[in-house]
Coordinates of C-alpha atoms in Angstrom, one line a residue:
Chain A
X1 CA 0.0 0.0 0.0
X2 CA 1.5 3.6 -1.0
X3 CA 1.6 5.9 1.4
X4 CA 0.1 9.1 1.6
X5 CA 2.4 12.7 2.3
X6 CA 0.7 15.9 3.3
X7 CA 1.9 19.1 3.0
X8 CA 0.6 21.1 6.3
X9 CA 0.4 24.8 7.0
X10 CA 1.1 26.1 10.6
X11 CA -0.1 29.2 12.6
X12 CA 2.1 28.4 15.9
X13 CA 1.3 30.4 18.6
X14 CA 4.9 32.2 19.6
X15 CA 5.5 33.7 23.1
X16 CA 9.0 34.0 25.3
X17 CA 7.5 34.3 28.8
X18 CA 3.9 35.1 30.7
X19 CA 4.6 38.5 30.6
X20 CA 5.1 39.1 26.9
X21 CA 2.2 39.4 24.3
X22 CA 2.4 36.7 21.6
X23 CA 1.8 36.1 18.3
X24 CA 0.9 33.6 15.6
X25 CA 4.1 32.5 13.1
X26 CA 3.6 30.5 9.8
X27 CA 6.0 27.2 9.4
X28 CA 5.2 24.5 6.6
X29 CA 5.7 21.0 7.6
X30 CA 6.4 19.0 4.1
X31 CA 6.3 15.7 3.0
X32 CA 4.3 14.8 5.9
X33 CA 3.8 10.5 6.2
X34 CA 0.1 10.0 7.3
X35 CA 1.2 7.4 9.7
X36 CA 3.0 10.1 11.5
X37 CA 1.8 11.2 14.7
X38 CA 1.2 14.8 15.0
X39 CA 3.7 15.3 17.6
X40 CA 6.3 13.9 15.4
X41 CA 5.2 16.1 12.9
X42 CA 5.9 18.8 14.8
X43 CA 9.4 17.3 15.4
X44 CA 10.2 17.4 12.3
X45 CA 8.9 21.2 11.8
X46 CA 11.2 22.0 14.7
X47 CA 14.0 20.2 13.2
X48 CA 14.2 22.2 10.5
X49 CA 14.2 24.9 12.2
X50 CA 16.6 23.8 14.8
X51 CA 18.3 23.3 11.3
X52 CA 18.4 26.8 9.7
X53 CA 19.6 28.0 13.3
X54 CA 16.1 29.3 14.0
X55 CA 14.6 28.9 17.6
X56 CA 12.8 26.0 17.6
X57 CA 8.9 26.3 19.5
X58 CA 8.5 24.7 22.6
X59 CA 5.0 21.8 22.9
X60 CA 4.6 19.6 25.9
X61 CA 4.7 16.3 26.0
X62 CA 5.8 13.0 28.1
X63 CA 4.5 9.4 27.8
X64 CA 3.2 9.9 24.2
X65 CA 0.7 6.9 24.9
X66 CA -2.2 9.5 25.9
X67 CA -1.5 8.6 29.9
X68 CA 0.2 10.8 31.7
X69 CA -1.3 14.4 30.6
X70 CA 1.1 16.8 29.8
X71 CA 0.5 17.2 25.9
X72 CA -2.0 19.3 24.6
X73 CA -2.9 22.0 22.3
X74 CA -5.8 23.8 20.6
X75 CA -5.7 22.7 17.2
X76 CA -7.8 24.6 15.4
X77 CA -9.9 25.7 18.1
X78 CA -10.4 22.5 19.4
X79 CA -8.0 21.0 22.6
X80 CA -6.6 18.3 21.6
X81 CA -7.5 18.5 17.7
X82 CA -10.6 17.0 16.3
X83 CA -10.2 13.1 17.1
X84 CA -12.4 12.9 19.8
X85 CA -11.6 10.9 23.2
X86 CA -8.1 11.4 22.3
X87 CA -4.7 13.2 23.3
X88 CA -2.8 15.3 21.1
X89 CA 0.1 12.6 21.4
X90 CA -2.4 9.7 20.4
X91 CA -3.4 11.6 17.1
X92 CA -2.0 10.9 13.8
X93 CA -1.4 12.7 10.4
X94 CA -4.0 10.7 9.0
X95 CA -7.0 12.6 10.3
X96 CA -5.8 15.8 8.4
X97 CA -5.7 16.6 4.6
X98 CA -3.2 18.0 2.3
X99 CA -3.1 21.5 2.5
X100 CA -4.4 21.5 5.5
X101 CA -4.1 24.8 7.4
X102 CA -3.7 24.4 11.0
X103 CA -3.5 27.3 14.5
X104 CA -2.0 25.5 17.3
X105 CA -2.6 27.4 20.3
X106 CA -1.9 27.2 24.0
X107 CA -4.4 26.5 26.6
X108 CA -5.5 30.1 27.2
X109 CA -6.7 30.8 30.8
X110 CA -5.7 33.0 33.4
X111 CA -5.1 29.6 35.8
X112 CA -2.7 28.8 33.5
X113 CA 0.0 31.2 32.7
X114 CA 2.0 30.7 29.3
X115 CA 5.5 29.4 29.9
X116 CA 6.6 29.9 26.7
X117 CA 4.9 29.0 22.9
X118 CA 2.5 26.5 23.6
X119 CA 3.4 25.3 27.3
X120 CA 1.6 26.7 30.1
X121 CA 2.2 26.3 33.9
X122 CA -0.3 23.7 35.4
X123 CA 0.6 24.2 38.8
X124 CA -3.2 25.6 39.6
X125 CA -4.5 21.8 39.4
X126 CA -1.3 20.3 41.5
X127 CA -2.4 23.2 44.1
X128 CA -6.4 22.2 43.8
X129 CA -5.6 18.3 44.2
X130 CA -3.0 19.6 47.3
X131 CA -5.9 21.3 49.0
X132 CA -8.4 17.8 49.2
X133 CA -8.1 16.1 46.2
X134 CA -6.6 13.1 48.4
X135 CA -7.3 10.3 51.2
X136 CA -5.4 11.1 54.1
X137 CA -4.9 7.5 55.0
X138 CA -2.2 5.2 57.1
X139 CA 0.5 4.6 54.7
X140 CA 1.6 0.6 56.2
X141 CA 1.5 -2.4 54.6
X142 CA -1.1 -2.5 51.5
X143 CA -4.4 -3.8 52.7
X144 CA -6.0 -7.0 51.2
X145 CA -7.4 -6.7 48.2
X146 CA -10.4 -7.1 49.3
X147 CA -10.3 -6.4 52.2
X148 CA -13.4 -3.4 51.7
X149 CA -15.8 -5.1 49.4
X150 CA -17.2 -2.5 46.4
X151 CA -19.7 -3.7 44.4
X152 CA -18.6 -3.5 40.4
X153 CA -20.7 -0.4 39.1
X154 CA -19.5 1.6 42.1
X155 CA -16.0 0.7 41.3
X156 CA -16.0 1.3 37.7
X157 CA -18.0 4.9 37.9
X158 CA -15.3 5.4 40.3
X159 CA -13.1 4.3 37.9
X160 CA -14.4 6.2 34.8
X161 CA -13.8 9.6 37.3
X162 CA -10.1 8.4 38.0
X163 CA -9.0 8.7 34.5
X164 CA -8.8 11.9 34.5
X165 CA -5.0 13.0 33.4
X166 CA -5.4 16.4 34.4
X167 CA -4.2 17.4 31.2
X168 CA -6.1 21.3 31.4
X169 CA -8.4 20.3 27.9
X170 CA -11.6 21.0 29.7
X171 CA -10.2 24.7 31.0
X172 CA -9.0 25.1 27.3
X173 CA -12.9 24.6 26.0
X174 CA -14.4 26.2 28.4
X175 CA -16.0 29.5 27.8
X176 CA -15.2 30.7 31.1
X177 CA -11.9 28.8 31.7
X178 CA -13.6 26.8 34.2
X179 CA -11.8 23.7 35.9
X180 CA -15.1 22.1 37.3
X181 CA -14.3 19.3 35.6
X182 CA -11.2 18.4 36.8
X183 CA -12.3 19.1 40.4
X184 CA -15.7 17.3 40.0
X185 CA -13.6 13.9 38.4
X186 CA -11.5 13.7 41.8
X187 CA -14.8 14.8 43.6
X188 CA -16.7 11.6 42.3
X189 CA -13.7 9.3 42.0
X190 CA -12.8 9.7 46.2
X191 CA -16.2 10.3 46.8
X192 CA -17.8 7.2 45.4
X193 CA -15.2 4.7 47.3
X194 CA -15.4 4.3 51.4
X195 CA -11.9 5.4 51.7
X196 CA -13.3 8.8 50.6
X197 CA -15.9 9.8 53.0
X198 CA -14.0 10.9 56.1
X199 CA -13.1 13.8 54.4
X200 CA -15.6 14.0 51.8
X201 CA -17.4 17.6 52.9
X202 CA -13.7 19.3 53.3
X203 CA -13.2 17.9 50.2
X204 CA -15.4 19.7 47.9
X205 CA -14.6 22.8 50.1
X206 CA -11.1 23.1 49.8
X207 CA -10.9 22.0 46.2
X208 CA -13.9 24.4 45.1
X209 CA -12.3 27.5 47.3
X210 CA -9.0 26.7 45.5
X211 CA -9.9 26.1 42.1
X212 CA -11.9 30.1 42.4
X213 CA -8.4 31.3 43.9
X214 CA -6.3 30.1 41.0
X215 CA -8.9 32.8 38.9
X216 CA -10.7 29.8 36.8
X217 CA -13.9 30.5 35.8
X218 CA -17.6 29.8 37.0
X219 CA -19.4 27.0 35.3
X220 CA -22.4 27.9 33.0
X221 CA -23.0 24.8 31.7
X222 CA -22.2 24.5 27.6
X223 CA -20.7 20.9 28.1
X224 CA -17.6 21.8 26.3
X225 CA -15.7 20.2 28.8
X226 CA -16.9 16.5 28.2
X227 CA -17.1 17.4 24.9
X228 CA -13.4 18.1 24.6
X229 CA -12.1 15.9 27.3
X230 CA -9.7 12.9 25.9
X231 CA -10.7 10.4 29.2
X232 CA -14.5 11.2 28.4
X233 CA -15.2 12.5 31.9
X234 CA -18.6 13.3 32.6
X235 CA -20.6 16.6 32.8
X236 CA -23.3 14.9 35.3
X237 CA -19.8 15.0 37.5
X238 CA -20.0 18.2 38.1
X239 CA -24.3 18.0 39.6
X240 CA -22.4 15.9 42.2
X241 CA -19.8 18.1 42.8
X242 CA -22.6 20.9 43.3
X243 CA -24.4 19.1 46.0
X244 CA -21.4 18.0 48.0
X245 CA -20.0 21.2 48.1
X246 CA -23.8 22.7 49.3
X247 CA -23.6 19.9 51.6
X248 CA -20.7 21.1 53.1
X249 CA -21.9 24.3 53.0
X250 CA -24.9 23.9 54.9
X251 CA -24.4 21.0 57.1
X252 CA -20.2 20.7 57.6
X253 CA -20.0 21.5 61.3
X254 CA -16.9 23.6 61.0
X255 CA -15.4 26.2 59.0
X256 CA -12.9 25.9 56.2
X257 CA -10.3 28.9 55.7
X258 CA -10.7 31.0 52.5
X259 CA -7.8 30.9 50.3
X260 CA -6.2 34.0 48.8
X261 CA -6.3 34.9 45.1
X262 CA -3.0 33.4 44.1
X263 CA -2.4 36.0 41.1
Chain B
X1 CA -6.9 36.6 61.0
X2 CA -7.6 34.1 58.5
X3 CA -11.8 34.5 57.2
X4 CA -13.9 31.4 57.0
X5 CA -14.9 30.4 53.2
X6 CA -18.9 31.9 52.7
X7 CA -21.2 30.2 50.2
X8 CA -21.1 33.4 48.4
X9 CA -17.6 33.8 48.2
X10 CA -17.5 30.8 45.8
X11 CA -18.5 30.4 42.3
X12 CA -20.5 27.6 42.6
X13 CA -22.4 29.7 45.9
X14 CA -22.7 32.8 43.2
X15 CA -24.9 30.0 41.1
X16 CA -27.0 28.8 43.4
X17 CA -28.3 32.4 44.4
X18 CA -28.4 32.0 40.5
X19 CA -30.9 29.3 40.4
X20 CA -32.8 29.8 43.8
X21 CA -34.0 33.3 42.5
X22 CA -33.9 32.3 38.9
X23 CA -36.6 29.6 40.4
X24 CA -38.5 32.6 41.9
X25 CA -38.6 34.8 39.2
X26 CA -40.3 31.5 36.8
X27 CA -42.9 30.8 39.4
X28 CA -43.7 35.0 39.0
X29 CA -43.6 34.5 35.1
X30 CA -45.6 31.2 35.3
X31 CA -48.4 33.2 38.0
X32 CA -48.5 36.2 36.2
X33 CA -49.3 33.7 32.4
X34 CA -51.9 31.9 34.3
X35 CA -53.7 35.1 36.0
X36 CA -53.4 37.2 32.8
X37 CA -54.9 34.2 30.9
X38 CA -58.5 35.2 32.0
X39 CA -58.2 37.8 29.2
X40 CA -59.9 35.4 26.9
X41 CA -62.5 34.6 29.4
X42 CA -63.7 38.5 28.4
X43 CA -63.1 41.6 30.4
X44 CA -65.3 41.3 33.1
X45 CA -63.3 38.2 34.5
X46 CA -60.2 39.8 33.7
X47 CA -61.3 43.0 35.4
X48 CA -62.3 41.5 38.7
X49 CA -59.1 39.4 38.5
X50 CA -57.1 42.8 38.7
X51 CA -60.0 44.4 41.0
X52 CA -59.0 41.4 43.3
X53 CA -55.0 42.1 43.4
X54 CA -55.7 46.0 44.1
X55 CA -58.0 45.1 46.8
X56 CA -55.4 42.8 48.1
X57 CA -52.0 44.4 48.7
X58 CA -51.5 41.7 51.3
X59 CA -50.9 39.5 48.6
X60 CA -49.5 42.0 45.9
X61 CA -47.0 43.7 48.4
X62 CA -44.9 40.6 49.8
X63 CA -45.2 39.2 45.7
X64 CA -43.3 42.3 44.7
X65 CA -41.0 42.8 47.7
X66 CA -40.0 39.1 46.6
X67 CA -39.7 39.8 42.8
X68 CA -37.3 42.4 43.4
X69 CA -35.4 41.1 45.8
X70 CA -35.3 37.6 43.9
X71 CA -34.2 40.5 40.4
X72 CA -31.5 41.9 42.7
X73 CA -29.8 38.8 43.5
X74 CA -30.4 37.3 39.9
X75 CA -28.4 40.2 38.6
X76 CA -26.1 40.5 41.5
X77 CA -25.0 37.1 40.7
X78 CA -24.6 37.0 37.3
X79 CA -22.8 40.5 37.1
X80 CA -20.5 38.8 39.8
X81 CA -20.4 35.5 37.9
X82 CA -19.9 37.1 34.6
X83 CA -16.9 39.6 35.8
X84 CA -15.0 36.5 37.0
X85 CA -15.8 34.5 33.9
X86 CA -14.5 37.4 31.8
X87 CA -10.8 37.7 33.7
X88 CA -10.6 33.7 33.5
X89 CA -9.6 33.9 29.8
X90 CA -7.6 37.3 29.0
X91 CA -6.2 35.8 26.1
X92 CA -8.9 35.2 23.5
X93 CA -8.2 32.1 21.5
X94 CA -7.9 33.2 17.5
X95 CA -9.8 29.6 16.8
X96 CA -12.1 28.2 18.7
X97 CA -14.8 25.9 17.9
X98 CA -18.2 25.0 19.6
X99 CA -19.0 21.1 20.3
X100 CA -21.6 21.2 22.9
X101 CA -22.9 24.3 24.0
X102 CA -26.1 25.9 22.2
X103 CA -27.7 28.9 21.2
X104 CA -29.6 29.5 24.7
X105 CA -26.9 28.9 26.7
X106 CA -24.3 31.7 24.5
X107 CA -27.0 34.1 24.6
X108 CA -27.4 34.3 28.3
X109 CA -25.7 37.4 29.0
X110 CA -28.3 39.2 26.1
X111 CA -31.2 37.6 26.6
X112 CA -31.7 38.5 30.2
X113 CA -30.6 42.2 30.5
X114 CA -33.1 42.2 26.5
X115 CA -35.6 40.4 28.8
X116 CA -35.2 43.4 31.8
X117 CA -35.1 46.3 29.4
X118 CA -38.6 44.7 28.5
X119 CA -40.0 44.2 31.8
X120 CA -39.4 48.0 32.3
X121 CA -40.8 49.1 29.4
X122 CA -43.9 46.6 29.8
X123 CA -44.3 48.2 33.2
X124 CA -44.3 51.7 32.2
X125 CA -46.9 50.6 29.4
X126 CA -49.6 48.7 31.5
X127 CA -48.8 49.8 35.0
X128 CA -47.1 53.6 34.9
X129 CA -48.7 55.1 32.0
X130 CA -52.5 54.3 33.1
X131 CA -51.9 56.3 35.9
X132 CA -50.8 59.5 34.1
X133 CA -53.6 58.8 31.5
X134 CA -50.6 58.3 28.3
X135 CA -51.8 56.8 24.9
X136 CA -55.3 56.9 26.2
X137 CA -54.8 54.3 28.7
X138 CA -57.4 54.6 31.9
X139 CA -57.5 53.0 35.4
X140 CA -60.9 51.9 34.5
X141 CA -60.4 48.7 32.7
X142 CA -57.3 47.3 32.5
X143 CA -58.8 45.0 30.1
X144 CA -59.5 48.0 27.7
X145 CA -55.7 48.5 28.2
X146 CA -54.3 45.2 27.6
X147 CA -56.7 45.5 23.9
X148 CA -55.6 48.8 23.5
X149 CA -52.4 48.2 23.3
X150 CA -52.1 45.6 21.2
X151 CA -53.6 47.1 18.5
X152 CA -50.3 49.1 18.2
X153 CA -47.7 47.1 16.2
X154 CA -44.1 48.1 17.6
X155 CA -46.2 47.3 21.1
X156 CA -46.4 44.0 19.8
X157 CA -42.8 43.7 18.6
X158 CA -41.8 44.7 21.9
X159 CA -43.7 42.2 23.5
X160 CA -42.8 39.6 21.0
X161 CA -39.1 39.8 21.2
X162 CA -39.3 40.4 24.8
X163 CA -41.3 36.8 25.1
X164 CA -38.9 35.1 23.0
X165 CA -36.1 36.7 25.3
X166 CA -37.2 35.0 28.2
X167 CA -37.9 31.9 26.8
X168 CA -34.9 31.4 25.3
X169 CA -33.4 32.0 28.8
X170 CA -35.4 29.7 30.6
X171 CA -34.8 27.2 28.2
X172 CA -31.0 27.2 29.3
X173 CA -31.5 28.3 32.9
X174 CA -34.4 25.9 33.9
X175 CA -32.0 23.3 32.9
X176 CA -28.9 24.4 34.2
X177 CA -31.0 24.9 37.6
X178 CA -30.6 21.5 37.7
X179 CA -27.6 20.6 37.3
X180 CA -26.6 24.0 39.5
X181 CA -28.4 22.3 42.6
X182 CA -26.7 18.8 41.8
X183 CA -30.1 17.5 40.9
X184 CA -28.5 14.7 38.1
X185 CA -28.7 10.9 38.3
X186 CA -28.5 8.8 35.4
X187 CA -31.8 7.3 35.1
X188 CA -33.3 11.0 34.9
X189 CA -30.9 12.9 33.3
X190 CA -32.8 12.8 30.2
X191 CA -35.7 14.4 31.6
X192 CA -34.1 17.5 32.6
X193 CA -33.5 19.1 29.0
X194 CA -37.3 17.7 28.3
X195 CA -38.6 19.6 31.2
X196 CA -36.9 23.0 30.9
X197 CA -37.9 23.0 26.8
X198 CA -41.6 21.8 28.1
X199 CA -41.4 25.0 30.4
X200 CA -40.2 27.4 28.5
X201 CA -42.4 27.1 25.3
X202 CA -45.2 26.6 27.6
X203 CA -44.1 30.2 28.7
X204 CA -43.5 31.5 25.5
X205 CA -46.9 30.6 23.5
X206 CA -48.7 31.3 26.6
X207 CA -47.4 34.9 26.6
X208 CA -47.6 35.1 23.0
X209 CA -51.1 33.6 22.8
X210 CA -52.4 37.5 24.5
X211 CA -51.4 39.4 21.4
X212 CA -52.4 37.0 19.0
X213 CA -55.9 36.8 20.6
X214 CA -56.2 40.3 20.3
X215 CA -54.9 40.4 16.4
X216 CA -56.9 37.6 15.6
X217 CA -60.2 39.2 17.0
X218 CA -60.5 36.5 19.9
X219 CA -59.6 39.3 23.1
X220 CA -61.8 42.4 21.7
X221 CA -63.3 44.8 23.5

């Protein structure tokens, strides 16, 4: 079977540090395999660049096996590109045409400061999971395994929640740059298991007060974020993140601090 | 010293004062459809009906005291809401396409300050300007009024829009109500979306249904 090449045309989003404006550039990636993924075609743009001593732009990316979380782009105005359910790592050349004409952007939201190009500091969700999105539990030996019976659809909708990679898609598609959720998949994942209701109510109030401090938005309910999410994490999520966090509201016997803005 | 996290501090606080007087303000619109209805049971029922509220400002007084209060939170919130939603993102993405979200739920922010502008005007037509005897309206029959004033086409326009204004709205806020309270489970979900459309058109052709009686010769005087 022949293979097919594509010639691509790139808008990448350029910019040295938070605190310079950026702007779009023009780069043509050539001879493009479709079996390529689009990370390696972005590679090979770079190397050329790298090769005409130009400097090359800067992308995230670790595992490449759509895992860990740290790729992503808007491609085209889409986070992660138009493959749905999918990272920008795990998609390939051959959901794009020849002559294609493609804006990469970064995530853009005020939680998430530009580092440079298309990476942007996602420190805001390591401080919303440090604030409750954990069980504070003994660390000894590991405990049978099953030693607290959970019946299977409890497990797996727990499950579904944990696969979140807190890879920042659903702040990039929100209209308001919310990160409901992200908060609302650690909400249901700890809050469906038994290890997660000691600290269920300061839970939702610590990660909600955070997430609001970092300066994400408010939800308003579009669904972009499931929409866009690679791990297909669910919108009805965030209802139960709304009624723990009213819970705690109302009936949590104590008071949780209010954080400061962190910008 | 360190301050104690408020409901209303939070986002997610700011939209339940959303939906609680977003929930208010429906069962006004939904009361005030079914009272005015009696215009097509002729204008001696519909006359008595608004005899009934003047001679009642037990009833009218609290309503209204509640209306606003429910209109100044609504607005409080969402100019709160909105102002943080607007510094989340100060870098506008050059691209960025739509998946999900619809035409009700983008045109939030116009259709209810559209919808307010209405109520104003609608209040200065049928409630201010009888008073003050303007476009020949009296305090005699408000039924005369209501007739009155729907012969005039830009009235009708106004109202129209106005209508579609607030149904629109509800059509996104009845539902995100839902979801804003945490009212979702799986087996119901579907409904949700299927009750706030049910609501809101119920809304909007019942409101509409007053002019149209009176252009199509149903409501004359």
């Amino acid at each position: 079977m022949t293979e097919r090449t594509m010639n691509i045309t790139l808008h990448v989003w350029r910019q040295d540090n938070p605190g310079k404006p950026g702007k779009f550039e023009r780069y043509e990636a050539t001879d493009i395999s479709e079996h390529s993924s689009f990370l390696e075609m972005l590679d090979l743009v770079n190397e050329g660049l790298i090769k005409d001593g130009k400097d090359p732009f800067s992308y995230d990316h670790d595992c490449r096996e759509g895992v860990c979380g740290m790729c992503g782009m808007v491609i085209n105005g889409i986070p992660h590109g138009p493959q749905a359910a999918t990272t920008t790592c795990q998609l390939h050349m051959r959901k794009f045409k020849n002559g294609d004409e493609l804006w990469l952007e970064p995530w853009r939201a005020a939680g998430f400061p530009v580092i440079k190009d298309l990476v942007v500091d996602r420190d805001a969700f390591d401080r919303i999971i440090q604030a409750g999105g954990y069980i504070t539990s003994r660390t000894g030996s590991a405990p049978d395994a099953n030693g607290i019976a959970i019946d299977k659809k409890t497990a797996d909708a727990a499950f579904d929640a944990a696969a979140c990679i807190g890879c920042g898609a659903c702040v990039a598609a929100c209209p308001n740059a919310s990160a409901m959720l992200f908060v609302s998949a650690k909400i249901t994942h700890l809050g469906l298991l038994p290890q997660g209701q000691p600290e269920r109510k300061d839970r939702a109030r610590k990660m909600v007060a955070q997430a609001d401090a970092e300066g994400f938005g408010g939800c308003t309910n579009h669904r972009e974020c499931e929409a866009a999410c690679p791990k297909e994490i669910k919108f009805a999520n965030i209802a139960r993140l709304n009624r723990d966090f009213i819970g705690a509201m109302i009936k949590a016997p104590d008071d949780v601090p209010k954080p400061q803005p962190v910008r | 010293m360190q301050q104690s996290l408020r409901l209303t501090d939070t986002s997610i606080g700011k939209k339940v004062a959303m939906a609680a007087s977003g929930v208010i303000l429906f069962g006004f619109a939904a009361g005030h459809l079914l009272g005015n209805l009696q215009v097509f049971k002729g204008a001696e029922a519909f006359n008595s009906y608004a005899e009934w509220l003047h001679a009642h400002p037990q009833v009218v007084y609290p309503t209204r005291i509640l209306v606003l209060f429910s209109l100044g939170m609504h607005v409080w919130s969402a100019w709160t809401l909105w102002s943080r939603n607007s510094d989340a993102r100060p870098t506008p993405y050059k691209k960025k396409q739509d998946l999900a979200t619809n035409y009700a739920a983008q045109t939030m922010y116009a259709t209810g300050p559209l919808f307010l502008a209405f109520v104003l005007f609608h209040l200065a037509h049928l409630t201010v300007s009888p008073e003050y005897g303007f476009m020949g309206l009296t305090e005699e029959s408000p039924f005369a009024n209501l007739v009155s004033g729907f012969q005039h086409w830009w009235i009708v326009a106004i109202y129209a829009v106005g209508v579609l204004c607030l149904g629109v709205h509800l059509r996104h806020g009845l539902w995100s109500m839902f979801q804003t309270i945490g009212a979702s489970h799986p087996k119901y979900d579907r409904y949700r979306a299927w009750i706030a459309n049910l609501f809101a058109f119920l809304i909007t052709v019942g409101f509409l249904s007053i002019p149209a009686g009176v252009m199509a010769n149903i409501v004359t005087l």
